[in-house]
GROMACS .gro file of C-alpha atoms in nm:
model
  245
    1UNK     CA    1   3.099   4.771  13.489
    2UNK     CA    2   3.134   4.568  13.171
    3UNK     CA    3   3.472   4.466  13.040
    4UNK     CA    4   3.443   4.687  12.730
    5UNK     CA    5   3.352   4.994  12.934
    6UNK     CA    6   3.641   4.932  13.172
    7UNK     CA    7   3.879   4.892  12.878
    8UNK     CA    8   3.764   5.215  12.711
    9UNK     CA    9   3.781   5.417  13.033
   10UNK     CA   10   4.128   5.281  13.109
   11UNK     CA   11   4.259   5.380  12.765
   12UNK     CA   12   4.116   5.733  12.788
   13UNK     CA   13   4.244   5.789  13.143
   14UNK     CA   14   4.586   5.659  13.038
   15UNK     CA   15   4.596   5.904  12.747
   16UNK     CA   16   4.477   6.187  12.971
   17UNK     CA   17   4.749   6.106  13.223
   18UNK     CA   18   5.010   6.114  12.947
   19UNK     CA   19   4.882   6.460  12.844
   20UNK     CA   20   4.906   6.578  13.206
   21UNK     CA   21   5.268   6.460  13.227
   22UNK     CA   22   5.350   6.623  12.893
   23UNK     CA   23   5.193   6.961  12.980
   24UNK     CA   24   5.326   6.992  13.334
   25UNK     CA   25   5.620   7.205  13.207
   26UNK     CA   26   5.414   7.405  12.958
   27UNK     CA   27   5.426   7.786  13.002
   28UNK     CA   28   5.053   7.802  12.932
   29UNK     CA   29   4.968   7.539  13.193
   30UNK     CA   30   4.747   7.776  13.395
   31UNK     CA   31   4.501   7.814  13.110
   32UNK     CA   32   4.482   7.440  13.035
   33UNK     CA   33   4.488   7.280  13.374
   34UNK     CA   34   4.128   7.350  13.468
   35UNK     CA   35   3.996   7.239  13.130
   36UNK     CA   36   4.191   6.914  13.160
   37UNK     CA   37   4.071   6.876  13.517
   38UNK     CA   38   3.711   6.907  13.403
   39UNK     CA   39   3.771   6.646  13.135
   40UNK     CA   40   3.925   6.416  13.396
   41UNK     CA   41   3.589   6.417  13.576
   42UNK     CA   42   3.358   6.435  13.278
   43UNK     CA   43   3.489   6.173  13.033
   44UNK     CA   44   3.515   5.871  13.269
   45UNK     CA   45   3.180   5.960  13.428
   46UNK     CA   46   3.001   5.969  13.091
   47UNK     CA   47   3.156   5.640  12.982
   48UNK     CA   48   3.066   5.480  13.313
   49UNK     CA   49   2.703   5.584  13.278
   50UNK     CA   50   2.689   5.462  12.918
   51UNK     CA   51   2.835   5.130  13.023
   52UNK     CA   52   2.577   5.101  13.301
   53UNK     CA   53   2.269   5.173  13.090
   54UNK     CA   54   2.374   4.987  12.775
   55UNK     CA   55   2.530   4.683  12.941
   56UNK     CA   56   2.392   4.343  12.849
   57UNK     CA   57   2.156   4.177  13.092
   58UNK     CA   58   2.384   3.876  13.143
   59UNK     CA   59   2.651   4.085  13.311
   60UNK     CA   60   2.663   3.994  13.677
   61UNK     CA   61   2.641   4.335  13.849
   62UNK     CA   62   2.471   4.346  14.185
   63UNK     CA   63   2.237   4.625  14.295
   64UNK     CA   64   2.490   4.793  14.527
   65UNK     CA   65   2.750   4.812  14.252
   66UNK     CA   66   2.495   4.963  14.013
   67UNK     CA   67   2.396   5.229  14.267
   68UNK     CA   68   2.760   5.321  14.338
   69UNK     CA   69   2.838   5.342  13.966
   70UNK     CA   70   2.529   5.553  13.901
   71UNK     CA   71   2.599   5.799  14.184
   72UNK     CA   72   2.966   5.836  14.092
   73UNK     CA   73   2.879   5.882  13.724
   74UNK     CA   74   2.622   6.155  13.786
   75UNK     CA   75   2.849   6.334  14.034
   76UNK     CA   76   3.140   6.318  13.789
   77UNK     CA   77   2.936   6.467  13.506
   78UNK     CA   78   2.808   6.754  13.722
   79UNK     CA   79   3.149   6.832  13.870
   80UNK     CA   80   3.326   6.811  13.535
   81UNK     CA   81   3.083   7.054  13.375
   82UNK     CA   82   3.116   7.293  13.668
   83UNK     CA   83   3.497   7.291  13.649
   84UNK     CA   84   3.492   7.360  13.273
   85UNK     CA   85   3.223   7.631  13.293
   86UNK     CA   86   3.343   7.801  13.615
   87UNK     CA   87   3.724   7.764  13.617
   88UNK     CA   88   3.801   8.061  13.842
   89UNK     CA   89   3.593   7.923  14.127
   90UNK     CA   90   3.765   7.583  14.124
   91UNK     CA   91   4.124   7.698  14.075
   92UNK     CA   92   4.204   7.694  14.447
   93UNK     CA   93   4.043   7.350  14.480
   94UNK     CA   94   4.255   7.167  14.224
   95UNK     CA   95   4.454   6.978  14.487
   96UNK     CA   96   4.138   6.851  14.650
   97UNK     CA   97   3.976   6.757  14.320
   98UNK     CA   98   4.274   6.571  14.177
   99UNK     CA   99   4.333   6.402  14.511
  100UNK     CA  100   3.970   6.292  14.525
  101UNK     CA  101   3.999   6.152  14.172
  102UNK     CA  102   4.303   5.944  14.263
  103UNK     CA  103   4.143   5.820  14.584
  104UNK     CA  104   3.822   5.721  14.406
  105UNK     CA  105   4.006   5.551  14.120
  106UNK     CA  106   4.246   5.363  14.346
  107UNK     CA  107   3.970   5.251  14.583
  108UNK     CA  108   3.751   5.134  14.293
  109UNK     CA  109   4.029   4.926  14.139
  110UNK     CA  110   4.122   4.775  14.475
  111UNK     CA  111   3.757   4.677  14.513
  112UNK     CA  112   3.753   4.515  14.168
  113UNK     CA  113   4.075   4.325  14.235
  114UNK     CA  114   3.995   4.197  14.585
  115UNK     CA  115   3.617   4.148  14.611
  116UNK     CA  116   3.485   3.796  14.663
  117UNK     CA  117   3.267   3.784  14.352
  118UNK     CA  118   3.538   3.905  14.112
  119UNK     CA  119   3.532   3.766  13.760
  120UNK     CA  120   3.895   3.652  13.758
  121UNK     CA  121   4.165   3.548  14.000
  122UNK     CA  122   4.409   3.839  13.977
  123UNK     CA  123   4.769   3.825  14.092
  124UNK     CA  124   4.865   4.001  14.415
  125UNK     CA  125   5.098   4.249  14.241
  126UNK     CA  126   4.806   4.404  14.049
  127UNK     CA  127   4.700   4.585  14.368
  128UNK     CA  128   5.027   4.783  14.393
  129UNK     CA  129   4.938   5.058  14.143
  130UNK     CA  130   4.589   5.127  14.289
  131UNK     CA  131   4.741   5.151  14.636
  132UNK     CA  132   4.997   5.404  14.505
  133UNK     CA  133   4.713   5.609  14.351
  134UNK     CA  134   4.522   5.596  14.678
  135UNK     CA  135   4.821   5.713  14.880
  136UNK     CA  136   4.898   5.988  14.628
  137UNK     CA  137   4.542   6.117  14.649
  138UNK     CA  138   4.555   6.126  15.028
  139UNK     CA  139   4.882   6.322  15.018
  140UNK     CA  140   4.737   6.575  14.773
  141UNK     CA  141   4.447   6.644  15.004
  142UNK     CA  142   4.637   6.650  15.333
  143UNK     CA  143   4.958   6.832  15.229
  144UNK     CA  144   4.924   7.212  15.172
  145UNK     CA  145   5.238   7.201  14.956
  146UNK     CA  146   5.037   7.060  14.665
  147UNK     CA  147   4.785   7.343  14.687
  148UNK     CA  148   5.044   7.618  14.643
  149UNK     CA  149   5.011   7.790  14.304
  150UNK     CA  150   5.389   7.777  14.262
  151UNK     CA  151   5.375   7.397  14.275
  152UNK     CA  152   5.095   7.347  14.024
  153UNK     CA  153   5.325   7.174  13.779
  154UNK     CA  154   5.413   6.911  14.039
  155UNK     CA  155   5.046   6.869  14.121
  156UNK     CA  156   4.971   6.811  13.753
  157UNK     CA  157   5.269   6.576  13.716
  158UNK     CA  158   5.168   6.362  14.014
  159UNK     CA  159   4.810   6.352  13.888
  160UNK     CA  160   4.927   6.246  13.544
  161UNK     CA  161   5.139   5.966  13.691
  162UNK     CA  162   4.841   5.850  13.895
  163UNK     CA  163   4.620   5.850  13.585
  164UNK     CA  164   4.878   5.648  13.392
  165UNK     CA  165   4.896   5.391  13.672
  166UNK     CA  166   4.516   5.376  13.683
  167UNK     CA  167   4.496   5.323  13.307
  168UNK     CA  168   4.761   5.049  13.305
  169UNK     CA  169   4.588   4.865  13.590
  170UNK     CA  170   4.255   4.894  13.410
  171UNK     CA  171   4.406   4.742  13.096
  172UNK     CA  172   4.548   4.457  13.304
  173UNK     CA  173   4.205   4.394  13.459
  174UNK     CA  174   4.035   4.388  13.118
  175UNK     CA  175   4.295   4.159  12.961
  176UNK     CA  176   4.286   3.926  13.262
  177UNK     CA  177   3.907   3.908  13.245
  178UNK     CA  178   3.919   3.831  12.874
  179UNK     CA  179   4.178   3.559  12.926
  180UNK     CA  180   3.976   3.394  13.203
  181UNK     CA  181   3.655   3.415  12.998
  182UNK     CA  182   3.823   3.259  12.694
  183UNK     CA  183   3.963   2.974  12.904
  184UNK     CA  184   3.620   2.912  13.056
  185UNK     CA  185   3.457   2.905  12.711
  186UNK     CA  186   3.717   2.659  12.580
  187UNK     CA  187   3.663   2.435  12.884
  188UNK     CA  188   3.286   2.435  12.829
  189UNK     CA  189   3.327   2.354  12.459
  190UNK     CA  190   3.566   2.067  12.533
  191UNK     CA  191   3.335   1.929  12.803
  192UNK     CA  192   3.037   1.945  12.567
  193UNK     CA  193   3.236   1.772  12.292
  194UNK     CA  194   3.346   1.491  12.527
  195UNK     CA  195   2.990   1.445  12.652
  196UNK     CA  196   2.858   1.429  12.296
  197UNK     CA  197   3.114   1.168  12.187
  198UNK     CA  198   3.060   0.948  12.493
  199UNK     CA  199   2.678   0.943  12.470
  200UNK     CA  200   2.637   0.708  12.166
  201UNK     CA  201   2.879   0.453  12.313
  202UNK     CA  202   2.684   0.426  12.635
  203UNK     CA  203   2.379   0.198  12.623
  204UNK     CA  204   2.109   0.205  12.886
  205UNK     CA  205   2.012  -0.115  13.082
  206UNK     CA  206   1.657  -0.097  12.945
  207UNK     CA  207   1.785  -0.122  12.590
  208UNK     CA  208   2.004  -0.419  12.680
  209UNK     CA  209   1.705  -0.603  12.828
  210UNK     CA  210   1.493  -0.527  12.522
  211UNK     CA  211   1.761  -0.658  12.286
  212UNK     CA  212   1.804  -0.977  12.495
  213UNK     CA  213   1.431  -1.047  12.499
  214UNK     CA  214   1.408  -0.998  12.125
  215UNK     CA  215   1.700  -1.238  12.073
  216UNK     CA  216   1.533  -1.502  12.289
  217UNK     CA  217   1.206  -1.472  12.097
  218UNK     CA  218   1.387  -1.501  11.770
  219UNK     CA  219   1.580  -1.809  11.888
  220UNK     CA  220   1.257  -1.975  12.004
  221UNK     CA  221   1.093  -1.924  11.667
  222UNK     CA  222   1.367  -2.106  11.475
  223UNK     CA  223   1.284  -2.471  11.382
  224UNK     CA  224   1.460  -2.733  11.586
  225UNK     CA  225   1.610  -2.483  11.828
  226UNK     CA  226   1.306  -2.373  12.027
  227UNK     CA  227   1.187  -2.549  12.338
  228UNK     CA  228   0.827  -2.677  12.315
  229UNK     CA  229   0.678  -2.673  12.664
  230UNK     CA  230   0.402  -2.917  12.560
  231UNK     CA  231   0.500  -3.287  12.595
  232UNK     CA  232   0.469  -3.528  12.306
  233UNK     CA  233   0.172  -3.727  12.441
  234UNK     CA  234  -0.019  -3.411  12.515
  235UNK     CA  235   0.049  -3.273  12.175
  236UNK     CA  236  -0.081  -3.587  12.003
  237UNK     CA  237  -0.416  -3.555  12.171
  238UNK     CA  238  -0.410  -3.917  12.325
  239UNK     CA  239  -0.409  -3.972  12.700
  240UNK     CA  240  -0.194  -4.263  12.838
  241UNK     CA  241  -0.387  -4.572  12.957
  242UNK     CA  242  -0.301  -4.625  13.322
  243UNK     CA  243  -0.567  -4.895  13.385
  244UNK     CA  244  -0.464  -5.248  13.482
  245UNK     CA  245  -0.603  -5.516  13.260
   0.00000   0.00000   0.00000
């Protein structure tokens, strides 16, 4: 998932969680809860799919991550539409659905924060909120107390808190990625600038030899300073007379 998609999803889930917490005491909660539940599935799934298909090619996303994101996005869209269009059928399954959302969100963020090929070196405390979401989702699914209609407000409140934690962690991941990317870009620019300034001052050995040879030729061509390899008798054209008279 690209950094922009993660940032947008985190903001929307954070806002949705705040709405859940605000409406948990509303007298008309029963008529709104299923619509909000459908949006909780539909909106992040649509954004995830858009981020997958319109992401730039230079984003390093492996094939397995693409498949997981595609499957989760399609499943989220289908389930969200079904919850919105058939609310009566899914009313008794709210605990399971919200619990599954928290488990999926917490597990996904733990994967982003701890995988070997992660884009940034996150601090250890960033895993706390996703672990809380994961545990909360497991409790919603395993405890019948959350599935009691009398406790719907607490179910909505816990879900809203989980969404807020998910959104805050997503914002931290996006900001951390942006900080690491900016630092890497600055380091590359500084390295390129240093390499560019050091290149003119460095002369190659071949150039040194060429300059030395040219200097020697020039020195030999000056009058009175060159060395004439031909001896004086040879240059005059007369051979010495070695005969004994």
